[in-house]
Amino acid sequence: MSSESTLDDEDTFKILIATDIHLGFLEKDAIRGSDTFNTLDEIMKCAKTNQVDFILLGGDLFHDNKPSRRCLHSCITMLRKYCMGDTPVTFNLLSDQTVNFNTTQFPWVNYQDENLNISIPVFSIHGNHDDPTGAEGLCAIDLLSASGLVNHFGHSHSVERIEISPVLMQKGNTKLALYGLGSIPDERLHRMFVNNQVTMLRPKEDQDEWFNLFAIHQNRSKHGPTNYIPEQFLDDFIDLVVWGHEHECLITPTRNEQQLFYVTQPGSSVATSLSPGEAAKKHVGLLRVKGRRMNLEKIPLKTVRQFFIEDVVLEDHQDLFTPDTPQVTKKVENFCYAKVTQMIEEAERERLGCPLTPEKPLIRLRVDYSGGFDTFNTARFSQKFVECVANPKDIIHFVRRREKKEDIKDEVNVDYSKVIRNTAVEGLRVEDLVKKYFEAAEKTVQLSLLTENGMGKAIQEYVDKDEKDAIEELITYQLEKTQRHLQARAVTTEKDIDTEIQRLRDSKKDTTEEENEIKEAMDRAKAHRLERGDDSGDLDISDDLADIAMDSDEALLPPPTRGRGRGGRGRGSRGRGRGAAASESKPASRGRSQKSSTATQSRSIMQAFQAPSQRPSRTGAAISYRADDLNIDDSDEDIPARKYTRPPPKAASSSSSFTKSSSQSQSNSSKGIAFDDSDDSDEDNPFKGPSRR
């Protein structure tokens, strides 16, 4: 590297790049609870030490969609500590800020707010962990944005078409166009790219003078046919892509030879799963941009807990033991003990001279016991390393090679252990498991009314966001809509009903109509939860019950059946009276819930053709249907209207400043600069000279 005087001048942008901080991950763990907070503090301190112009976060700042009070408090404290001050911000914003920051009622960058004193602005997109939810489409980052600590950009409100408008910055003679796209379900975004429904706007004037930086948070590696975003989908005028969501640290920029741009993948700053991708050393990047040239410096993180993982195949150690060896299980356990001890000693050697690194490392030994070997007691084995490692409960992970799948011929007697085998599934999402299950059982136990995407989304809402009515509401919604469809088609025979249902299901599979139906069902589930008064999942700082729900793993206790008094008179009697009243109100609520559940379960498609007076109705439903005046539109009539608080864009500025670039454009005439890859001897020069394409 050259001297700082030649690197950091009035024309050079200095940007600290980090992704997937996952603040609050395992915050209640006695050993690992403070890891994410310590690492965020190190990242912010690094930004202040290097006097960066701004910080760019690539999504998943928070690990949970509804972060706890401690998590929010720690984040706000560190942002205020490191990002506020008297140091002037030396770059200007040239774009329409009402379009760039459209998720807040204060649509301007925070350092230009006269009521705030910002020295290091933070620009962030949202990830899949802290994604917007609810009718208002708000996420945890919007709380930081409303408080003036973070500039949230890259939020697309439309599910039909996406227009990405850049944040245009200028420092001296250097012009930087910052593009951002928050997390969107990969299948939907993949389909929108294929259908040319993603457009990136470019300045009309001096297009070749802008350095184009794009932050995205999607799957980069292929998890399925459409469950990822290929790099070739991105426009070719981009110079550098900051790719979030992938946790493996591949921060050194790699060149895409087809689109001729560079991609950097900073990875996560904490190991959220014990998989090989998390074992790479964690870094953040210091990006310098001057004109159309760039340089990315890797900065290792010192507060990240060490993680060592190793795979062992027992069949490869025939010289030590075989399945027929006497006391083979004891010998395998001793062999694994030696391997774990060896990894712990290696971690201790690496930690010497680095006092910021946590003392206890993460250790994972994956043991392949295929070939007739038996497993040993992992709980007893883990007790030997309680004082040595940070994850004593899951040191050993037994895996078995996938065997050939057998044909399933009997729908009743299905061996589900053969449909989904016990293999390593670190990193898989709930909807991926649902989809894999139905792909494995395509002929026998396939869904006939619901779709795999809908069921996967409902289960994800139930597991991740505790929407207890998500699955029930999806089934109820699809059942009601299918009944109305069959009534409109005047289908009567059972065979025709099955055919029409299959045709309806196939027609809306993987379409926008299916996504809207899923969203409507999830909104209804949330509405019913609010009707019951179960609002503990919503963030309300003024509510003590919400505090308990966020900060404790224990469920809320039911009201006591007796008061505080022990006797039968005086205050004890009053306490008993209140307890009795409280206990008497709960069975009524359960009765209503049981009534609704019974009504839902008693309905079927054939009952749709009964007389309206004989057909059971859903409790609380506000719409009734009559067979003689039923008029149904085939379009999605149940799409709810979502309202957003969005500042009005400056139409004149947008129309005169940008040109549209299709997501599938292969034009090279407007492409930005290519980077000089001619010789490694230029490594000392952080700014590689431009070369002609």
CSV table of N, CA and C in Angstrom, one decimal, residues 221 223 246-247 272-278 307 309-311 363-367 391 394-399 421-430 432-433 436:
chain,number,residue,atom,x,y,z
A,221,SER,N,-25.2,-18.7,-4.2
A,221,SER,CA,-25.0,-20.0,-4.6
A,221,SER,C,-26.4,-20.7,-4.9
A,223,HIS,N,-29.3,-22.9,-4.8
A,223,HIS,CA,-30.0,-23.9,-3.8
A,223,HIS,C,-31.2,-24.6,-4.5
A,246,GLU,N,-24.9,-14.4,2.0
A,246,GLU,CA,-24.0,-15.5,2.0
A,246,GLU,C,-23.0,-15.3,3.2
A,247,HIS,N,-22.8,-16.3,4.0
A,247,HIS,CA,-22.0,-16.1,5.3
A,247,HIS,C,-20.5,-16.4,5.1
A,272,THR,N,-23.4,-18.2,12.7
A,272,THR,CA,-24.8,-18.5,13.1
A,272,THR,C,-25.1,-20.0,12.9
A,273,SER,N,-24.3,-20.7,12.2
A,273,SER,CA,-24.5,-22.2,12.0
A,273,SER,C,-23.1,-22.8,12.0
A,274,LEU,N,-23.1,-24.1,12.5
A,274,LEU,CA,-21.8,-24.8,12.5
A,274,LEU,C,-21.6,-25.5,11.2
A,275,SER,N,-21.4,-24.8,10.1
A,275,SER,CA,-21.2,-25.4,8.8
A,275,SER,C,-19.8,-24.9,8.3
A,276,PRO,N,-19.3,-25.6,7.3
A,276,PRO,CA,-17.9,-25.3,6.8
A,276,PRO,C,-17.8,-23.8,6.3
A,277,GLY,N,-18.8,-23.3,5.7
A,277,GLY,CA,-18.7,-21.9,5.2
A,277,GLY,C,-18.5,-20.9,6.3
A,278,GLU,N,-18.9,-21.2,7.5
A,278,GLU,CA,-18.7,-20.2,8.6
A,278,GLU,C,-17.3,-20.3,9.2
A,307,PHE,N,-13.7,-20.8,15.2
A,307,PHE,CA,-14.6,-21.9,14.9
A,307,PHE,C,-13.7,-22.9,14.0
A,309,ILE,N,-13.9,-26.8,12.3
A,309,ILE,CA,-14.8,-27.9,11.9
A,309,ILE,C,-14.0,-29.0,11.2
A,310,GLU,N,-14.3,-30.2,11.4
A,310,GLU,CA,-13.5,-31.3,10.7
A,310,GLU,C,-14.5,-32.5,10.4
A,311,ASP,N,-14.3,-33.1,9.3
A,311,ASP,CA,-15.1,-34.3,8.9
A,311,ASP,C,-14.3,-35.6,9.1
A,363,ILE,N,-16.3,-25.8,18.3
A,363,ILE,CA,-15.8,-27.0,17.8
A,363,ILE,C,-16.9,-27.8,17.2
A,364,ARG,N,-16.7,-28.3,16.0
A,364,ARG,CA,-17.7,-29.2,15.4
A,364,ARG,C,-17.0,-30.4,14.7
A,365,LEU,N,-17.3,-31.6,15.1
A,365,LEU,CA,-16.7,-32.8,14.5
A,365,LEU,C,-17.9,-33.6,13.9
A,366,ARG,N,-17.9,-33.6,12.5
A,366,ARG,CA,-18.9,-34.4,11.8
A,366,ARG,C,-18.4,-35.8,11.5
A,367,VAL,N,-19.1,-36.7,12.1
A,367,VAL,CA,-18.7,-38.1,12.0
A,367,VAL,C,-19.7,-38.9,11.1
A,391,ASN,N,-19.6,-24.5,22.7
A,391,ASN,CA,-20.8,-25.2,22.3
A,391,ASN,C,-20.7,-26.7,22.7
A,394,ASP,N,-23.3,-29.5,21.2
A,394,ASP,CA,-23.4,-30.0,19.8
A,394,ASP,C,-22.0,-30.1,19.2
A,395,ILE,N,-21.1,-30.7,19.9
A,395,ILE,CA,-19.7,-30.9,19.3
A,395,ILE,C,-19.8,-32.0,18.3
A,396,ILE,N,-20.4,-33.1,18.6
A,396,ILE,CA,-20.4,-34.2,17.6
A,396,ILE,C,-21.7,-34.1,16.8
A,397,HIS,N,-21.6,-34.3,15.5
A,397,HIS,CA,-22.7,-34.4,14.6
A,397,HIS,C,-22.6,-35.6,13.8
A,398,PHE,N,-23.4,-36.6,14.0
A,398,PHE,CA,-23.4,-37.9,13.3
A,398,PHE,C,-24.2,-37.7,11.9
A,399,VAL,N,-23.5,-38.1,10.9
A,399,VAL,CA,-24.2,-38.1,9.5
A,399,VAL,C,-24.0,-39.4,8.9
A,421,ARG,N,-34.2,-38.2,4.9
A,421,ARG,CA,-33.3,-38.9,5.8
A,421,ARG,C,-32.5,-38.0,6.7
A,422,ASN,N,-31.9,-38.5,7.7
A,422,ASN,CA,-31.2,-37.7,8.7
A,422,ASN,C,-29.8,-37.4,8.1
A,423,THR,N,-29.7,-36.2,7.4
A,423,THR,CA,-28.5,-35.8,6.9
A,423,THR,C,-28.2,-34.4,7.4
A,424,ALA,N,-27.0,-33.9,7.2
A,424,ALA,CA,-26.7,-32.5,7.7
A,424,ALA,C,-27.5,-31.5,6.9
A,425,VAL,N,-28.3,-30.7,7.6
A,425,VAL,CA,-29.2,-29.7,6.9
A,425,VAL,C,-28.9,-28.3,7.4
A,426,GLU,N,-27.6,-28.1,7.8
A,426,GLU,CA,-27.3,-26.7,8.3
A,426,GLU,C,-27.6,-25.7,7.2
A,427,GLY,N,-28.2,-24.6,7.5
A,427,GLY,CA,-28.4,-23.5,6.6
A,427,GLY,C,-29.7,-23.6,5.8
A,428,LEU,N,-30.4,-24.8,5.8
A,428,LEU,CA,-31.7,-24.9,5.1
A,428,LEU,C,-32.8,-24.2,5.8
A,429,ARG,N,-33.7,-23.5,5.0
A,429,ARG,CA,-34.8,-22.8,5.5
A,429,ARG,C,-36.0,-23.8,5.7
A,430,VAL,N,-37.0,-23.3,6.4
A,430,VAL,CA,-38.2,-24.2,6.6
A,430,VAL,C,-38.9,-24.4,5.3
A,432,ASP,N,-37.6,-24.5,2.4
A,432,ASP,CA,-36.8,-25.4,1.6
A,432,ASP,C,-37.1,-26.9,2.0
A,433,LEU,N,-37.2,-27.1,3.3
A,433,LEU,CA,-37.5,-28.5,3.7
A,433,LEU,C,-38.9,-28.9,3.3
A,436,LYS,N,-38.6,-29.7,-0.4
A,436,LYS,CA,-37.9,-31.0,-0.7
A,436,LYS,C,-38.7,-32.2,-0.3
